[in-house]
Each structure stands twice: as structure tokens, then as C-alpha cells.
Short mmCIF file of C-alpha atoms in Angstrom, two decimals:
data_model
loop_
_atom_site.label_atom_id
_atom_site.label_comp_id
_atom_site.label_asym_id
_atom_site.label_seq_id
_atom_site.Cartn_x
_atom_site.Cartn_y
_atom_site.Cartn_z
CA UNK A 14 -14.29 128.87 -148.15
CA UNK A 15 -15.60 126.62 -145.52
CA UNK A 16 -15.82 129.14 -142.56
CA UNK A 17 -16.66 126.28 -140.01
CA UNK A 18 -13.33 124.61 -140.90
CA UNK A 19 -11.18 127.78 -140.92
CA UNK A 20 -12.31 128.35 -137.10
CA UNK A 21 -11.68 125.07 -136.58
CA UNK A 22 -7.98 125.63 -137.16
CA UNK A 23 -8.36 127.68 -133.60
CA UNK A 24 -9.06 124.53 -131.50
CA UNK A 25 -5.64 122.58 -132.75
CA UNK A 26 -2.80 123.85 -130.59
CA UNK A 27 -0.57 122.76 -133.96
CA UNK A 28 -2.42 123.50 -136.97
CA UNK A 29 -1.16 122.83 -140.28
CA UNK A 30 -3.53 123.02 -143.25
CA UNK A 31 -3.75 123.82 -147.13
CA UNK A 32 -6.15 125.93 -148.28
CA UNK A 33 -6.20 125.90 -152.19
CA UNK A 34 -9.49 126.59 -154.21
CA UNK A 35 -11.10 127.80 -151.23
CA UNK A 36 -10.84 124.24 -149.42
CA UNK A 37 -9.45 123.59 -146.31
CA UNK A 38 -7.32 120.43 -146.38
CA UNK A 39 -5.05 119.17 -143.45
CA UNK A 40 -1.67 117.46 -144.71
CA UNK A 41 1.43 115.90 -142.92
CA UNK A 42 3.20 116.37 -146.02
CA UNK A 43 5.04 119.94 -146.14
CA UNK A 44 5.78 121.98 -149.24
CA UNK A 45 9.34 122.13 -150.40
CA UNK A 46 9.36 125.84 -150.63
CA UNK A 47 7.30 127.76 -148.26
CA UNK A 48 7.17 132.39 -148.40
CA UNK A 49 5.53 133.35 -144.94
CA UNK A 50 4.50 136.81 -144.59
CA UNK A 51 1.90 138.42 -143.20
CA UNK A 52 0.15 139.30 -146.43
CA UNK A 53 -1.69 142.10 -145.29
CA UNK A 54 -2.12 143.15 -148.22
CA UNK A 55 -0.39 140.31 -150.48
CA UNK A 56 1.25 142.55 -152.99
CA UNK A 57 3.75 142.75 -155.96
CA UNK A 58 6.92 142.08 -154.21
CA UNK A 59 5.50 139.17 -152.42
CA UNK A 60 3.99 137.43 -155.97
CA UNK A 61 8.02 138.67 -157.45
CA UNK A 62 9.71 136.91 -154.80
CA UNK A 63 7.53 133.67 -155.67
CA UNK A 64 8.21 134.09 -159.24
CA UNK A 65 11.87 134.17 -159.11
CA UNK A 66 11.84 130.91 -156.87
CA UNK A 67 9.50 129.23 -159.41
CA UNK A 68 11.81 130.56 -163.21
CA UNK A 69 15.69 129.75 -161.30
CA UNK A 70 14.17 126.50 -159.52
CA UNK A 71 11.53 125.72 -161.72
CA UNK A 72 9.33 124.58 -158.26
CA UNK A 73 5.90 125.72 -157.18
CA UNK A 74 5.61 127.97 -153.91
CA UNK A 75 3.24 127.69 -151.16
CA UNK A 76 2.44 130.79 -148.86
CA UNK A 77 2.17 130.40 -144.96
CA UNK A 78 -0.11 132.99 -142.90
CA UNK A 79 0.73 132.20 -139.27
CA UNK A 80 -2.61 132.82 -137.09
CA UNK A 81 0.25 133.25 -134.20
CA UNK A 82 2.86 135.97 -134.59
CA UNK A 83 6.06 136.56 -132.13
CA UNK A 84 5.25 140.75 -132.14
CA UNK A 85 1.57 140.80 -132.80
CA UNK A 86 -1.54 139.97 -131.70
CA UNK A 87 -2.89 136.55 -132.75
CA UNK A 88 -5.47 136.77 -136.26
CA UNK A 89 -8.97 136.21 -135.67
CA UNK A 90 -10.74 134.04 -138.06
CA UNK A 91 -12.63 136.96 -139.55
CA UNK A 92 -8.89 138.17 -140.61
CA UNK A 93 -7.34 135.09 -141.22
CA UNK A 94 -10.20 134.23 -144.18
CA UNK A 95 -9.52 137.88 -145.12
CA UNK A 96 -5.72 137.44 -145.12
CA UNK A 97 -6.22 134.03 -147.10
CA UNK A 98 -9.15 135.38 -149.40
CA UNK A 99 -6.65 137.33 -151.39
CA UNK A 100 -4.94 135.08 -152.97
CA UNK A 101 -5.73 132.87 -156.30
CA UNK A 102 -8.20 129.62 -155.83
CA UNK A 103 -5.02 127.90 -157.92
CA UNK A 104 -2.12 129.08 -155.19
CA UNK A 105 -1.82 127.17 -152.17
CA UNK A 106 -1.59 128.81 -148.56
CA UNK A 107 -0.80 127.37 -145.53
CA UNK A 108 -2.19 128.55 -142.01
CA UNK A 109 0.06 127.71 -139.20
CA UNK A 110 0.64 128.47 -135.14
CA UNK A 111 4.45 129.18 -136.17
CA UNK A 112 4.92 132.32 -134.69
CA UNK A 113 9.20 132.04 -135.66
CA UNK A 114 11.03 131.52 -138.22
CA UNK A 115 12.81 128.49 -136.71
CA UNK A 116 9.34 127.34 -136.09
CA UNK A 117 8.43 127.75 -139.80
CA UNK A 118 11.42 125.34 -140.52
CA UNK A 119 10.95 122.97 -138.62
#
């Protein structure tokens, strides 16, 4: 993963980027279904939940790490590539400022 570009993510006040296959790719396009979490550690319930979604709608799901969270401190870049690093090069992750849910949505 292109560390340079993850930190970059720190400067925009609004980032919103894709990070599949360890690149970093900025899109205005969003996914159609979208499982935040805080992935720390990604684990079985988290993959389950994205594997129901995919067999009863038969549609892909992205994950979102938000560098900002409402309750906690914001990630560092050190454990956002951590955070990120754990999932598959074929899954795609999003890294957002959306500290809410509402936020998420929108």
C-alpha cells in the first residue's frame, strides 16, 4: 500500500477513498452497500454479516473504516494501514471522516 497516499487522506477535511489491492483510489461514486465497523480485528461475524448481504441480495459489499470516530480518538495512519491491511487485496474498503452513522449515509 502506498503509505504516502494513505497519509494523504489526513490533509482532506472530507476524505473518501477505495482502497482495493493495496491501491488507494479516490471516487465520487459510492458503493450501494457499505458495513462500517471499526475492524479492529476484522473477524468472523463481520465477513458473516457481508456474506448474507451478498447470497439474499446477490450484491458485493464494501467496508468503511472511519479515521474519525464520535467516542474515540481519531486513527493514526500507522493504525489506519493496520486496520485496512487485514483485509483481502480483492475486498474493497473505504476510509472516511464519517464519524456517525447519519454521516455514513449521507
Amino acid at each position: 500500500m502506498n503509505r504516502s497516499a494513505l497519509r494523504c487522506l489526513y490533509a482532506d477535511p472530507q476524505p473518501v477513498a477505495r482502497i482495493c489491492g493495496g491501491r488507494i483510489e479516490t471516487h465520487d461514486s459510492r458503493p450501494e452497500w457499505l458495513l462500517p465497523g471499526s475492524f479492529n480485528p476484522l473477524h468472523a461475524g463481520h465477513l458473516g454479516m457481508a456474506a448474507w448481504v451478498r447470497r439474499k441480495y446477490q450484491r458485493s459489499v464494501h467496508y468503511e473504516i472511519s479515521i474519525e470516530n464520535v467516542d474515540k480518538p481519531p486513527l493514526d495512519s500507522a493504525e489506519l494501514e493496520r486496520r485496512v491491511s487485514q483485509f483481502d487485496d480483492a475486498v474493497n474498503v473505504w476510509v472516511t471522516r464519517a464519524p456517525t452513522f447519519l454521516e455514513k449515509a449521507q
